[in-house]
Tab-separated table of C-alpha atoms and ligand atoms in Angstrom:
chain	number	residue	atom	x	y	z
A	44	MET	CA	-0.191	0.011	-0.528
A	45	ARG	CA	0.908	3.273	-0.145
A	46	ILE	CA	1.128	5.742	2.073
A	47	SER	CA	1.975	10.010	1.196
A	48	GLY	CA	3.218	8.004	-2.489
A	49	LYS	CA	6.235	5.679	-0.779
A	50	LYS	CA	4.412	2.307	-0.882
A	51	TYR	CA	5.605	-0.045	2.153
A	52	ARG	CA	4.782	-3.689	3.858
A	53	THR	CA	4.020	-3.893	7.008
A	54	ILE	CA	7.437	-5.634	7.799
A	55	TRP	CA	10.336	-5.957	5.938
A	56	GLN	CA	14.292	-6.631	6.702
A	57	CYS	CA	15.760	-3.897	6.655
A	58	GLU	CA	17.966	-2.486	3.951
A	59	ASP	CA	20.875	-1.992	4.996
A	60	ASN	CA	20.898	-3.999	7.945
A	61	PRO	CA	19.534	-7.075	8.037
A	62	SER	CA	19.733	-8.230	11.412
A	63	VAL	CA	17.365	-5.911	11.604
A	64	ILE	CA	13.267	-6.607	11.486
A	65	LYS	CA	11.155	-3.240	10.847
A	66	ILE	CA	6.978	-2.566	11.362
A	67	ILE	CA	4.613	-0.005	11.292
A	68	ASP	CA	3.947	0.747	14.883
A	69	GLN	CA	-0.389	-0.301	14.320
A	70	ARG	CA	-0.753	1.543	18.006
A	71	LEU	CA	0.131	5.013	17.080
A	72	LEU	CA	-1.892	5.222	13.721
A	73	PRO	CA	-4.079	6.696	12.821
A	74	HIS	CA	-2.152	9.505	14.814
A	75	GLU	CA	1.093	9.343	14.181
A	76	PHE	CA	3.221	6.861	11.455
A	77	CYS	CA	5.790	5.071	12.808
A	78	ILE	CA	8.070	2.293	12.065
A	79	ILE	CA	10.333	1.005	14.496
A	80	ASP	CA	12.642	-1.874	14.669
A	81	LEU	CA	12.659	-5.494	16.251
A	82	LEU	CA	16.044	-6.493	17.523
A	83	ASN	CA	15.687	-9.510	18.889
A	84	TYR	CA	12.912	-12.234	19.276
A	85	LYS	CA	11.200	-10.539	22.540
A	86	ASP	CA	10.409	-8.115	20.674
A	87	SER	CA	8.579	-9.328	18.498
A	88	ILE	CA	7.275	-10.566	20.993
A	89	ASP	CA	6.582	-7.038	22.566
A	90	ALA	CA	5.124	-6.512	19.379
A	91	ILE	CA	3.378	-8.854	18.874
A	92	SER	CA	0.996	-8.896	22.803
A	93	ASP	CA	0.846	-5.268	22.554
A	94	MET	CA	-1.095	-4.999	18.692
A	95	ALA	CA	2.264	-2.855	17.836
A	96	VAL	CA	0.975	-5.410	14.772
A	97	ARG	CA	-2.305	-7.332	14.420
A	98	GLY	CA	-4.084	-8.896	12.217
A	99	ALA	CA	-3.287	-13.109	11.510
A	100	PRO	CA	-1.516	-13.006	9.107
A	101	LEU	CA	0.874	-10.829	10.704
A	102	ILE	CA	1.144	-12.244	13.555
A	103	GLY	CA	2.083	-15.210	11.385
A	104	GLY	CA	5.122	-13.129	9.381
A	105	THR	CA	6.044	-11.940	12.508
A	106	ALA	CA	6.751	-14.705	14.368
A	107	ALA	CA	8.337	-16.193	11.340
A	108	TRP	CA	10.752	-12.840	11.238
A	109	GLY	CA	10.930	-13.451	15.455
A	110	MET	CA	12.621	-17.165	14.296
A	111	TYR	CA	15.318	-15.100	12.237
A	112	LEU	CA	16.198	-13.358	15.180
A	113	ALA	CA	15.711	-15.400	17.547
A	114	ALA	CA	18.496	-17.575	15.294
A	115	LEU	CA	20.971	-14.545	14.949
A	116	GLU	CA	21.370	-14.219	18.678
A	117	MET	CA	21.779	-17.296	19.211
A	118	LYS	CA	25.000	-17.584	16.836
A	119	GLU	CA	26.236	-14.008	18.267
A	120	LYS	CA	25.739	-15.369	21.648
A	121	ASN	CA	26.972	-19.037	20.975
A	122	LEU	CA	23.987	-21.224	21.878
A	123	LYS	CA	22.501	-24.337	21.005
A	124	LYS	CA	19.761	-25.179	19.097
A	125	ILE	CA	17.383	-25.794	22.222
A	126	PHE	CA	17.891	-21.225	22.101
A	127	LEU	CA	15.709	-21.830	19.514
A	128	GLU	CA	13.205	-24.442	20.090
A	129	ASN	CA	12.400	-21.986	23.440
A	130	ALA	CA	11.861	-19.319	20.965
A	131	ALA	CA	9.312	-21.020	18.906
A	132	LYS	CA	7.371	-22.366	23.031
A	133	GLU	CA	7.899	-18.973	23.636
A	134	ILE	CA	6.368	-16.665	20.067
A	135	SER	CA	4.762	-19.735	19.650
A	136	GLU	CA	2.064	-18.272	22.787
A	137	SER	CA	2.336	-14.755	22.479
A	138	ARG	CA	-1.348	-14.308	21.142
A	139	PRO	CA	-4.064	-17.327	21.900
A	140	THR	CA	-6.217	-17.040	18.537
A	141	ALA	CA	-5.008	-16.597	15.484
A	142	VAL	CA	-3.938	-20.342	13.705
A	143	ASN	CA	-1.270	-17.708	11.329
A	144	LEU	CA	1.063	-18.400	14.832
A	145	VAL	CA	1.162	-21.611	15.237
A	146	TRP	CA	1.550	-22.445	10.851
A	147	ALA	CA	4.414	-20.131	10.818
A	148	ILE	CA	6.099	-20.928	13.307
A	149	ASN	CA	5.658	-24.798	12.587
A	150	LYS	CA	6.563	-24.111	9.100
A	151	VAL	CA	10.314	-22.744	10.381
A	152	MET	CA	10.766	-25.280	12.693
A	153	GLU	CA	10.774	-28.340	9.819
A	154	LYS	CA	12.908	-26.450	7.781
A	155	VAL	CA	15.270	-26.883	10.412
A	156	LYS	CA	14.947	-30.024	11.603
A	157	GLY	CA	17.860	-32.205	11.023
A	158	LEU	CA	20.077	-28.608	10.511
A	159	GLU	CA	23.190	-27.882	13.218
A	160	ASP	CA	25.470	-25.574	12.516
A	161	ASN	CA	23.876	-21.914	13.139
A	162	GLU	CA	24.846	-19.884	9.740
A	163	THR	CA	22.904	-22.791	7.449
A	164	ILE	CA	19.653	-22.572	10.503
A	165	ILE	CA	19.655	-18.523	10.242
A	166	LYS	CA	19.472	-18.815	5.816
A	167	ALA	CA	17.140	-20.887	6.357
A	168	ILE	CA	15.117	-19.092	8.739
A	169	GLU	CA	15.502	-15.808	6.909
A	170	SER	CA	14.520	-17.108	3.998
A	171	GLU	CA	11.135	-19.599	5.336
A	172	ALA	CA	10.354	-15.977	6.104
A	173	LYS	CA	10.727	-14.057	3.233
A	174	ASP	CA	8.808	-16.578	1.245
A	175	ILE	CA	5.671	-16.585	4.481
A	176	CYS	CA	5.274	-13.201	3.960
A	177	ASP	CA	5.827	-13.461	-0.265
A	178	GLU	CA	2.842	-16.610	0.380
A	179	ASP	CA	0.650	-13.850	1.627
A	180	VAL	CA	0.816	-10.877	-0.399
A	181	GLU	CA	-0.038	-13.564	-3.029
A	182	ASN	CA	-2.545	-15.185	-1.365
A	183	CYS	CA	-4.017	-11.228	-0.290
A	184	ARG	CA	-3.782	-10.208	-4.671
A	185	LYS	CA	-5.497	-14.059	-5.911
A	186	ILE	CA	-8.703	-13.922	-2.804
A	187	GLY	CA	-8.806	-9.880	-4.882
A	188	LEU	CA	-9.992	-11.548	-7.856
A	189	HIS	CA	-12.070	-13.978	-6.170
A	190	GLY	CA	-13.572	-11.795	-4.129
A	191	LEU	CA	-14.625	-9.050	-7.781
A	192	GLU	CA	-16.512	-12.397	-9.032
A	193	ILE	CA	-18.957	-11.339	-6.069
A	194	ILE	CA	-18.851	-8.088	-6.327
A	195	LYS	CA	-19.915	-8.020	-10.216
A	196	GLU	CA	-22.273	-9.775	-9.804
A	197	ILE	CA	-24.029	-8.128	-7.398
A	198	ALA	CA	-23.321	-4.553	-9.057
A	199	SER	CA	-24.453	-6.102	-11.631
A	200	GLN	CA	-27.843	-6.630	-9.828
A	201	LYS	CA	-28.305	-3.306	-9.295
A	202	ARG	CA	-29.794	-0.650	-10.918
A	203	GLU	CA	-27.569	2.470	-9.379
A	204	ASN	CA	-23.362	0.583	-9.725
A	205	GLU	CA	-22.797	1.859	-6.043
A	206	VAL	CA	-22.091	-1.657	-3.981
A	207	ASN	CA	-22.668	-0.772	-0.902
A	208	ILE	CA	-20.221	-3.537	1.652
A	209	LEU	CA	-19.996	-3.669	5.358
A	210	THR	CA	-16.312	-4.429	6.968
A	211	HIS	CA	-15.715	-5.479	10.435
A	212	CYS	CA	-12.438	-5.078	12.135
A	213	ASN	CA	-8.897	-4.726	10.088
A	214	ALA	CA	-8.289	-7.495	7.717
A	215	GLY	CA	-6.740	-5.080	5.699
A	216	TRP	CA	-3.594	-4.168	4.372
A	217	LEU	CA	-2.667	-4.641	8.376
A	218	ALA	CA	-3.922	-7.985	9.294
A	219	THR	CA	-1.767	-8.388	6.645
A	220	ILE	CA	2.036	-8.059	4.791
A	221	ASP	CA	-0.417	-6.393	2.421
A	222	ASN	CA	-3.447	-5.368	0.250
A	223	GLY	CA	-5.707	-6.996	3.104
A	224	THR	CA	-8.133	-10.291	2.728
A	225	ALA	CA	-11.372	-8.488	3.344
A	226	THR	CA	-10.222	-5.542	1.577
A	227	ALA	CA	-9.029	-7.397	-1.352
A	228	PRO	CA	-11.772	-7.486	-2.996
A	229	ILE	CA	-12.697	-4.182	-2.562
A	230	TYR	CA	-9.232	-2.454	-3.992
A	231	ALA	CA	-9.717	-5.242	-6.936
A	232	ALA	CA	-13.680	-3.695	-7.445
A	233	ARG	CA	-12.231	0.190	-7.353
A	234	ASP	CA	-9.750	-1.071	-9.881
A	235	ALA	CA	-12.240	-2.632	-12.087
A	236	GLY	CA	-14.199	0.556	-12.493
A	237	ILE	CA	-17.169	0.190	-9.534
A	238	ASP	CA	-17.623	2.171	-7.354
A	239	VAL	CA	-18.106	0.472	-3.768
A	240	HIS	CA	-18.780	2.119	-0.965
A	241	ILE	CA	-18.225	1.081	2.546
A	242	TRP	CA	-19.378	0.988	6.351
A	243	VAL	CA	-16.350	0.939	8.283
A	244	ASP	CA	-17.683	-0.688	12.086
A	245	GLU	CA	-15.896	1.324	14.677
A	246	THR	CA	-15.106	-1.780	16.755
A	247	ARG	CA	-13.840	-1.386	20.172
A	248	PRO	CA	-12.930	-1.737	22.200
A	249	ARG	CA	-9.285	-1.970	20.731
A	250	ASN	CA	-11.445	0.620	17.567
A	251	GLN	CA	-9.464	-1.727	14.413
A	252	GLY	CA	-12.098	-0.423	12.188
A	253	ALA	CA	-12.029	3.318	13.563
A	254	SER	CA	-8.509	3.908	13.641
A	255	LEU	CA	-7.248	1.891	10.745
A	256	THR	CA	-9.748	0.999	8.035
A	257	SER	CA	-10.841	3.960	7.353
A	258	TRP	CA	-6.803	5.259	7.325
A	259	GLU	CA	-6.775	2.658	4.639
A	260	LEU	CA	-9.604	3.211	3.334
A	261	MET	CA	-9.216	7.030	2.923
A	262	HIS	CA	-5.278	7.139	1.389
A	263	GLU	CA	-7.062	4.410	-1.371
A	264	GLU	CA	-9.576	7.483	-1.769
A	265	ILE	CA	-12.867	4.420	-0.870
A	266	PRO	CA	-15.768	5.754	-0.840
A	267	HIS	CA	-16.814	5.461	3.684
A	268	THR	CA	-18.196	6.177	6.471
A	269	LEU	CA	-17.558	4.568	10.366
A	270	ILE	CA	-20.067	3.620	12.251
A	271	VAL	CA	-20.534	2.763	15.677
A	272	ASP	CA	-20.674	-1.442	16.243
A	273	ASN	CA	-24.324	-1.775	16.557
A	274	ALA	CA	-25.601	0.030	13.394
A	275	GLY	CA	-25.160	-2.615	10.836
A	276	GLY	CA	-28.591	-4.019	11.690
A	277	HIS	CA	-30.220	-0.824	11.138
A	278	LEU	CA	-28.239	-0.469	7.961
A	279	MET	CA	-29.133	-3.670	6.789
A	280	GLN	CA	-33.159	-3.757	7.907
A	281	HIS	CA	-32.988	-0.052	6.025
A	282	GLY	CA	-31.287	-1.774	2.894
A	283	GLU	CA	-27.403	0.603	3.454
A	284	ILE	CA	-25.405	-3.094	2.618
A	285	ASP	CA	-25.599	-5.102	-0.360
A	286	LEU	CA	-22.450	-7.282	0.915
A	287	CYS	CA	-20.453	-7.989	4.573
A	288	ILE	CA	-17.016	-8.482	3.953
A	289	VAL	CA	-14.641	-9.681	7.352
A	290	GLY	CA	-12.360	-11.957	7.973
A	291	SER	CA	-10.642	-14.799	9.910
A	292	ASP	CA	-8.370	-15.842	13.046
A	293	ARG	CA	-8.913	-19.319	12.534
A	294	THR	CA	-11.392	-21.063	10.022
A	295	THR	CA	-12.187	-25.666	11.304
A	296	ARG	CA	-11.691	-27.257	8.184
A	297	ALA	CA	-15.601	-28.027	8.993
A	298	GLY	CA	-15.876	-23.693	8.154
A	299	ASP	CA	-16.404	-22.133	11.627
A	300	VAL	CA	-14.972	-19.083	11.524
A	301	CYS	CA	-12.945	-17.415	14.921
A	302	ASN	CA	-12.984	-13.418	13.752
A	303	LYS	CA	-13.036	-10.470	15.746
A	304	ILE	CA	-15.757	-9.364	18.615
A	305	GLY	CA	-18.894	-9.113	17.046
A	306	THR	CA	-18.287	-10.301	13.420
A	307	TYR	CA	-21.486	-12.541	15.019
A	308	LEU	CA	-24.065	-10.732	15.625
A	309	LYS	CA	-23.011	-9.042	12.179
A	310	ALA	CA	-23.450	-12.902	10.117
A	311	LEU	CA	-26.850	-13.237	12.542
A	312	ALA	CA	-28.185	-9.639	11.890
A	313	ALA	CA	-27.067	-10.460	7.866
A	314	LYS	CA	-28.997	-13.545	7.624
A	315	ASP	CA	-31.805	-11.660	8.541
A	316	ASN	CA	-31.517	-8.750	6.717
A	317	ASP	CA	-30.703	-12.183	3.570
A	318	ILE	CA	-27.591	-10.399	2.987
A	319	PRO	CA	-24.273	-12.221	1.703
A	320	PHE	CA	-21.810	-12.648	4.645
A	321	TYR	CA	-18.652	-13.976	3.049
A	322	VAL	CA	-15.508	-14.367	4.677
A	323	ALA	CA	-12.160	-14.014	2.725
A	324	LEU	CA	-8.705	-15.799	4.344
A	325	PRO	CA	-5.896	-17.689	3.473
A	326	ASP	CA	-5.449	-21.034	4.139
A	327	SER	CA	-2.576	-20.287	6.776
A	328	THR	CA	-5.901	-19.298	8.388
A	329	ILE	CA	-7.919	-23.165	8.301
A	330	ASP	CA	-6.625	-25.147	11.784
A	331	TRP	CA	-7.034	-29.057	9.666
A	332	SER	CA	-7.237	-29.924	13.483
A	333	ILE	CA	-10.089	-28.701	14.488
A	334	ARG	CA	-14.025	-28.454	13.533
A	335	ASP	CA	-16.534	-27.344	16.223
A	336	GLY	CA	-14.820	-23.454	16.349
A	337	LEU	CA	-17.571	-22.987	19.152
A	338	LYS	CA	-16.038	-26.046	21.878
A	339	GLU	CA	-11.557	-25.872	20.155
A	340	ILE	CA	-11.187	-22.357	19.213
A	341	PRO	CA	-8.998	-20.810	22.268
A	342	ILE	CA	-10.549	-16.771	22.532
A	343	GLU	CA	-7.661	-14.851	23.621
A	344	GLU	CA	-9.365	-12.074	26.866
A	345	ARG	CA	-7.540	-9.096	27.111
A	346	ASP	CA	-7.048	-6.381	29.355
A	347	GLU	CA	-10.214	-4.497	30.758
A	348	LEU	CA	-7.974	-0.737	30.279
A	349	GLU	CA	-9.439	-1.800	26.943
A	350	VAL	CA	-12.936	-1.154	28.150
A	351	SER	CA	-12.484	0.329	31.035
A	352	GLU	CA	-10.064	3.490	28.566
A	353	ILE	CA	-10.301	4.850	25.429
A	354	ARG	CA	-8.163	5.936	23.098
A	355	GLY	CA	-7.181	9.299	21.421
A	356	ILE	CA	-5.690	12.314	20.333
A	357	SER	CA	-6.309	15.367	21.961
A	358	ASP	CA	-4.368	18.843	22.407
A	359	GLY	CA	-1.654	16.688	19.893
A	360	GLU	CA	-1.211	14.082	22.544
A	361	VAL	CA	-1.980	10.978	22.396
A	362	ARG	CA	-3.715	9.806	25.332
A	363	SER	CA	-6.192	7.241	27.295
A	364	VAL	CA	-9.164	8.647	29.309
A	365	LYS	CA	-11.271	6.026	31.178
A	366	ILE	CA	-15.244	5.791	30.776
A	367	ILE	CA	-16.617	4.098	33.900
A	368	ASN	CA	-16.105	4.329	37.703
A	369	ASP	CA	-13.718	2.317	39.453
A	370	GLU	CA	-15.689	-0.349	40.065
A	371	THR	CA	-17.497	-1.779	38.223
A	372	PRO	CA	-15.376	-4.816	36.464
A	373	CYS	CA	-15.611	-5.417	32.716
A	374	SER	CA	-14.042	-8.203	30.661
A	375	ASN	CA	-12.850	-8.854	27.129
A	376	TYR	CA	-12.950	-11.162	24.497
A	377	ALA	CA	-11.355	-10.201	21.550
A	378	PHE	CA	-12.797	-12.878	19.223
A	379	ASP	CA	-16.220	-14.979	18.846
A	380	VAL	CA	-16.860	-17.822	16.804
A	381	THR	CA	-19.747	-17.522	13.494
A	382	PRO	CA	-20.623	-20.663	13.055
A	383	ARG	CA	-20.893	-21.804	9.471
A	384	LYS	CA	-24.071	-21.935	8.906
A	385	TYR	CA	-24.452	-18.577	8.632
A	386	ILE	CA	-21.844	-17.893	6.119
A	387	SER	CA	-22.274	-17.734	2.957
A	388	GLY	CA	-19.026	-18.855	1.292
A	389	LEU	CA	-15.032	-18.694	2.618
A	390	ILE	CA	-13.088	-16.381	-0.753
A	391	THR	CA	-10.083	-18.193	-0.869
A	392	PRO	CA	-6.837	-17.572	-2.742
A	393	ARG	CA	-7.681	-21.167	-4.540
A	394	GLY	CA	-11.288	-19.657	-4.915
A	395	VAL	CA	-14.782	-18.690	-3.954
A	396	CYS	CA	-16.837	-22.238	-1.521
A	397	LYS	CA	-19.027	-22.992	0.887
A	398	ALA	CA	-18.676	-23.049	4.249
A	399	ASN	CA	-18.435	-26.909	5.066
A	400	GLU	CA	-16.217	-29.706	5.017
A	401	GLU	CA	-16.946	-30.767	1.829
A	402	GLU	CA	-16.188	-27.617	-0.274
A	403	ILE	CA	-13.182	-26.771	1.841
A	404	SER	CA	-11.382	-29.900	0.921
A	405	LYS	CA	-12.357	-29.960	-2.779
A	406	LEU	CA	-10.081	-26.478	-2.655
A	407	TYR	CA	-7.572	-27.811	-0.793
A	408	PRO	CA	-7.105	-32.496	-0.430
A	409	GLU	CA	-4.277	-32.200	-0.332
A	410	TYR	CA	-5.413	-31.598	3.347
B	224	LIG	O1	-6.836	-8.150	17.336
B	224	LIG	P1	-6.681	-8.142	16.065
B	224	LIG	O2	-6.909	-6.343	16.133
B	224	LIG	O3	-5.326	-8.954	16.256
B	224	LIG	O4	-7.665	-8.800	15.020
B	224	LIG	C1	-7.957	-8.720	13.857
B	224	LIG	C2	-8.756	-9.206	13.140
B	224	LIG	O5	-9.615	-9.990	14.096
B	224	LIG	C3	-9.322	-9.739	11.793
B	224	LIG	O6	-10.096	-9.438	11.079
B	224	LIG	C4	-8.524	-10.352	11.552
B	224	LIG	O7	-7.543	-11.407	11.846
B	224	LIG	C5	-8.460	-11.254	9.870
B	224	LIG	S1	-6.749	-10.492	9.024
B	224	LIG	C6	-6.803	-10.695	7.926
């Protein structure tokens, strides 16, 4: 994506010093565009758990580069391979829900199986981290092309050309390495000359919709309107939404989708109003080891402060303000599961399929 005319990915290796990994600090957006350095694998853990980086595919990419930083440290301190194994375990535990994290770590560990020489291990992990990131960009591009067909079809049935799409959280460029999952079809539609307008859910408590998706769409010059999380149902009842596209943090092999808290309620409202509800995801987000999303997906619970306070900018300074009394306890479930029966289809890099085991495995027979 371009920011002020310059093309960026969300994570990259420093050109001048390949042992430094660069990320955009998403905690400061949209108020400040700040690039920070990851210098060791503990930095990658902090970046993931404190959400300087977030979004399932980007969490996977950061985990892979974190393993590269761990390998550098292993060499520098002349440590044994157990150091790398421990780092893998620690990074895997930095956030629980997005399966891309463990997926990326497993891919990296698979590559270093049987390798003993530190230099060879570093090279192998570096190349794997690059591949994971490049593949994600390509996957998002393909998701865009497949999702475009859905938008085209809806545009062709409308008297006026504009297609109104609702999205939740940020499943955009910032959640991936580039392009986004849910946003890729939107960008492809714009490029194909279709007028789109996006309803952006604010996505309390971290406000990824308000802070990140709106910012991305503004830079891409896509018409959009920010709404409070509870407005989607009302807009659907009044014919203001033609289509919902969201991302996923973990999808089961049977098609249940875990995504940002509130996704389920949007899917229910979409079903009640006969509005297509699609989930865009790369295969790295499919957890092939589980079927029942409600029973088997670990749901992250985050700090109460994210609920009791709200962050924003005032007098040029980013700060948090308290919005509740001192006594009320808060709970902060970060994700929910949308059962497959509410999902119209999955938009994957290999095509669009129904959210059920048979259809998913037709696209992915190797699993
Ligand atoms: O808590 P976050 O911001 O990491 O949650 C992100 C989401 O829920 C996204 O919708 C999901 O990761 C899909 S990203 C392409």
